[in-house]
PDB file of C-alpha atoms in Angstrom:
ATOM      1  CA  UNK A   5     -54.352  70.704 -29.291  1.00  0.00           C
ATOM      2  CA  UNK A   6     -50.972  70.737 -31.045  1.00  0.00           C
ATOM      3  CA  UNK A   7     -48.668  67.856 -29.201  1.00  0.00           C
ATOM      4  CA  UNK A   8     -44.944  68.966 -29.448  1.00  0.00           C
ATOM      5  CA  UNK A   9     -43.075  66.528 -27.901  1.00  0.00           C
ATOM      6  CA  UNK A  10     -43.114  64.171 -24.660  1.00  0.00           C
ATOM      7  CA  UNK A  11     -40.836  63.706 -21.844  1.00  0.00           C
ATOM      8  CA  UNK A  12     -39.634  60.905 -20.077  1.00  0.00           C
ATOM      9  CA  UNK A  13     -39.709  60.948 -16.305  1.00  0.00           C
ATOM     10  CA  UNK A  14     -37.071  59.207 -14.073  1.00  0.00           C
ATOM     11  CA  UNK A  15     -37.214  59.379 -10.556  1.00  0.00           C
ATOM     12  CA  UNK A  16     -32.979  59.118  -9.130  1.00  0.00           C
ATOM     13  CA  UNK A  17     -31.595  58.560  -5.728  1.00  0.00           C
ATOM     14  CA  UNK A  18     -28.001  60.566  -6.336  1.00  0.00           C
ATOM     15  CA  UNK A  19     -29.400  63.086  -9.200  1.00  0.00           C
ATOM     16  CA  UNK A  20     -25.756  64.597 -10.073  1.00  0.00           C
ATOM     17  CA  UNK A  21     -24.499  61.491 -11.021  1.00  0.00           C
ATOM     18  CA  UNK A  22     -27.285  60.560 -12.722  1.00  0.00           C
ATOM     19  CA  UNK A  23     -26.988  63.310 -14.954  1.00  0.00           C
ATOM     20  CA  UNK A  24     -23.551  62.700 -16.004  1.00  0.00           C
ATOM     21  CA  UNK A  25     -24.724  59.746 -17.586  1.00  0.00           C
ATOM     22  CA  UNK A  26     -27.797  61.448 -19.386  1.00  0.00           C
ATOM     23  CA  UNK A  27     -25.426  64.178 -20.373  1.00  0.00           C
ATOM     24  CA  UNK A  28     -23.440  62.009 -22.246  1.00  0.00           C
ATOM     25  CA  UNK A  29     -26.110  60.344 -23.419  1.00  0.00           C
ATOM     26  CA  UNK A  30     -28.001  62.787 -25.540  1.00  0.00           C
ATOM     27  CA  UNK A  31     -25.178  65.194 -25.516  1.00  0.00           C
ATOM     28  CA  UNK A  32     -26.999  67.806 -24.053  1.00  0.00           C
ATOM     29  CA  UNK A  33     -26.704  69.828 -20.963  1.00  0.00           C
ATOM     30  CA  UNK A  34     -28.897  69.515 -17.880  1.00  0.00           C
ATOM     31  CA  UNK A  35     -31.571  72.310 -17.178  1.00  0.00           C
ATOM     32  CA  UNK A  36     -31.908  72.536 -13.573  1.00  0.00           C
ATOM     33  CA  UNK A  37     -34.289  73.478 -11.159  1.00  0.00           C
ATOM     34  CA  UNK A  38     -36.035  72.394  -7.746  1.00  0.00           C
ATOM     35  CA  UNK A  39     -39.752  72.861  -6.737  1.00  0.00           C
ATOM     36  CA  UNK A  40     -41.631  71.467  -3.233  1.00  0.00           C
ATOM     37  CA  UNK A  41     -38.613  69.973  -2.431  1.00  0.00           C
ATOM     38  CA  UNK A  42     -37.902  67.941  -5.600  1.00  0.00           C
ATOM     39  CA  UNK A  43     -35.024  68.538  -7.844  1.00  0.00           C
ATOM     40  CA  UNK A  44     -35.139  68.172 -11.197  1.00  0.00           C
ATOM     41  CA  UNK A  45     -32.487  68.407 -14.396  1.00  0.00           C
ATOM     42  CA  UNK A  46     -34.358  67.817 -18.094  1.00  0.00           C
ATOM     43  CA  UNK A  47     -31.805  66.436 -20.363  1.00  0.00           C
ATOM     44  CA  UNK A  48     -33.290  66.162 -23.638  1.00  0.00           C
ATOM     45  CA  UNK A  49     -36.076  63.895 -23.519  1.00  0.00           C
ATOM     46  CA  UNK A  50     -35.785  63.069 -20.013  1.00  0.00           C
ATOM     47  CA  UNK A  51     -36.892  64.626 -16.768  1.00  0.00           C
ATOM     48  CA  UNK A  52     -34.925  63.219 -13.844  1.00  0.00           C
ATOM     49  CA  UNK A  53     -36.378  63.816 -10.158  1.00  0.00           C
ATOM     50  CA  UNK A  54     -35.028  63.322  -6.953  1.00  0.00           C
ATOM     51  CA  UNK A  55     -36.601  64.290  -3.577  1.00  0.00           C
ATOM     52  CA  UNK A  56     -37.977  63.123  -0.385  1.00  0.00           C
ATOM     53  CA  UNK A  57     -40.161  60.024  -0.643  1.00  0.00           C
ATOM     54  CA  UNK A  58     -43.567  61.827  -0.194  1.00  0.00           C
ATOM     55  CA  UNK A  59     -42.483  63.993  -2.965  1.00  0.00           C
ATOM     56  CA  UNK A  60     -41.548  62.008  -5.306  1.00  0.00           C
ATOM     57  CA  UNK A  61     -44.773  59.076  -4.397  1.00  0.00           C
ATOM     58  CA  UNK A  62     -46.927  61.882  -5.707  1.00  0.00           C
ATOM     59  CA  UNK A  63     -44.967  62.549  -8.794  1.00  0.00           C
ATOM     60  CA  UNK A  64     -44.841  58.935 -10.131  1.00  0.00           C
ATOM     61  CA  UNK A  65     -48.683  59.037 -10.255  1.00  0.00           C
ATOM     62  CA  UNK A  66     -47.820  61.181 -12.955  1.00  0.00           C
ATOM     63  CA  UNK A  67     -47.490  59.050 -16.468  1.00  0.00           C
ATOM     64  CA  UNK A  68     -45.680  61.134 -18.638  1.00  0.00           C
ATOM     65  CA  UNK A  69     -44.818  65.142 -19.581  1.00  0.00           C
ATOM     66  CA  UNK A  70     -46.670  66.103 -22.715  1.00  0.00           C
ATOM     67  CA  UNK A  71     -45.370  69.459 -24.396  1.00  0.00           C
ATOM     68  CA  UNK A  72     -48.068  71.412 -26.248  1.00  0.00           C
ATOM     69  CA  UNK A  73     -48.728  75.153 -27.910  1.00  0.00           C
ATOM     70  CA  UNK A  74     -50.599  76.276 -25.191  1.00  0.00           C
ATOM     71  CA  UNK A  75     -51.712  75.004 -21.934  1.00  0.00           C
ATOM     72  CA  UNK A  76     -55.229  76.766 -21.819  1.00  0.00           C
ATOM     73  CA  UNK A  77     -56.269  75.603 -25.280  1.00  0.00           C
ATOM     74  CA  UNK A  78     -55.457  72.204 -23.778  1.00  0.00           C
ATOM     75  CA  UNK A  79     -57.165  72.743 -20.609  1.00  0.00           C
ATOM     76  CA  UNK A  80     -60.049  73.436 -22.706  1.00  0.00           C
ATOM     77  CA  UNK A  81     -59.856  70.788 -24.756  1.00  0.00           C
ATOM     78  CA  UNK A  82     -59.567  67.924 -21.855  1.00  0.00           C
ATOM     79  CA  UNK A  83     -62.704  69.270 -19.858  1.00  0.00           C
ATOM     80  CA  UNK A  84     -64.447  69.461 -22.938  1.00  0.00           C
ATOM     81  CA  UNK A  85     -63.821  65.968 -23.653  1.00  0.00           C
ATOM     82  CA  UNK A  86     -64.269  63.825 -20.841  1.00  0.00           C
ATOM     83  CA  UNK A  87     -60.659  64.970 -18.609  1.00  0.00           C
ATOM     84  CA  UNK A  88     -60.467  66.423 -15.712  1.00  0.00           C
ATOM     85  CA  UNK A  89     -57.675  69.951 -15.236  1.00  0.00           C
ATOM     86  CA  UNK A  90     -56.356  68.485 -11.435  1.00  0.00           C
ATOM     87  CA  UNK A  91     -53.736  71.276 -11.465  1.00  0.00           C
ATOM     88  CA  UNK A  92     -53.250  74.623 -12.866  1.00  0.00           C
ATOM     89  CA  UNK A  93     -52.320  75.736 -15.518  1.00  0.00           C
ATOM     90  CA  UNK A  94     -49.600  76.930 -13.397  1.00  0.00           C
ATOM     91  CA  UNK A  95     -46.972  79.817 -14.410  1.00  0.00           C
ATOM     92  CA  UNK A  96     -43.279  78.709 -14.370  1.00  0.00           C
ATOM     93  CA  UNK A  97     -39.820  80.213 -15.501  1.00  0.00           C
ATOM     94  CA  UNK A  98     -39.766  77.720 -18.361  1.00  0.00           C
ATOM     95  CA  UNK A  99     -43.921  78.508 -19.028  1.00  0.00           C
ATOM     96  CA  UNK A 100     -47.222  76.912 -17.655  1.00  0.00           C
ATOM     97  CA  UNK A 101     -47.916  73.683 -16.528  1.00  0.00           C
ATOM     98  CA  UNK A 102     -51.255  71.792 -15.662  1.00  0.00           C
ATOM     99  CA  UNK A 103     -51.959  67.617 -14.253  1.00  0.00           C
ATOM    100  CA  UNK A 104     -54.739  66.491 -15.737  1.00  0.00           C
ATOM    101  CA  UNK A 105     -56.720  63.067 -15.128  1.00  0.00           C
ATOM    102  CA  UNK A 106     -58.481  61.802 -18.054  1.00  0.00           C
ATOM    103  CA  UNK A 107     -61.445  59.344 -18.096  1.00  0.00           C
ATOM    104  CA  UNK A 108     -59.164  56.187 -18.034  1.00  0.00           C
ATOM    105  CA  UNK A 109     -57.586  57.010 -14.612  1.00  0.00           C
ATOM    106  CA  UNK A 110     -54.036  58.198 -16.483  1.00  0.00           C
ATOM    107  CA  UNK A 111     -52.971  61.110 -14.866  1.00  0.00           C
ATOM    108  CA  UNK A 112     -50.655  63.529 -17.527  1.00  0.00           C
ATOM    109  CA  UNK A 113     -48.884  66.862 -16.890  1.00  0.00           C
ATOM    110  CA  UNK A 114     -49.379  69.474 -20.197  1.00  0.00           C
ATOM    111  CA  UNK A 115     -46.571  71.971 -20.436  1.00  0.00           C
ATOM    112  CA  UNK A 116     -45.829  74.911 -22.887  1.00  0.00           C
ATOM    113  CA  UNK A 117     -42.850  76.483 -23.456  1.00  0.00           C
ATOM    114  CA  UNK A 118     -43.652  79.792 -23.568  1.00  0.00           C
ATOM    115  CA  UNK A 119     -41.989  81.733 -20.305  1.00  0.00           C
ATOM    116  CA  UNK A 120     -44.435  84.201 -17.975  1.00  0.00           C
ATOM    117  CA  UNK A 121     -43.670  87.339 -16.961  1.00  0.00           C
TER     118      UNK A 121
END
């Protein structure tokens, strides 16, 4: 499993204004989308949520966003080593997703960047 990158996740009351500031910050615009009711904007390293309360209680179980080559080779390679695939992998615009809960109790979502059809 190739690691790429990881994101950090921020859960916002008033996510417009916080990404102004995250804008500025990295100098780099906002990618936005909205899923279940959660709306999200990734700003380089950082993944800003904002949603209703039950929403967003189940996304901060979630320790970080881990960017690899490929979901299924990672989905293979947590099973096979003790982890546990909760979610997915999952097809999205931006490419496939999975949650997975490894032996320590840390939950982690695994994305790649490579979009579906």
């Amino acid at each position: 499993m190739e690691i790429l990158g990881t994101t950090l996740r921020i859960y916002v009351e008033d996510l417009d204004r916080a990404v102004v500031f995250y804008e500025r910050l990295t100098g780099t615009p906002a990618l936005r989308s909205e899923r279940g009711g959660v709306s999200a904007a990734a700003v380089g390293c950082f993944l800003l949520m904002s949603g209703p309360a039950a929403e967003i209680d189940v996304l901060r179980k979630v320790t970080a966003t881990i960017a690899v080559k490929d979901v299924a080779d990672t989905a293979a390679i947590l099973t096979g080593s003790g982890g546990q695939v909760l979610v997915g992998p999952v097809s999205t615009p931006g490419g496939r997703n999975l949650i997975a809960l490894h032996p320590d109790g840390a939950v982690f979502e695994y994305v790649d960047r490579t979009p579906q059809p």
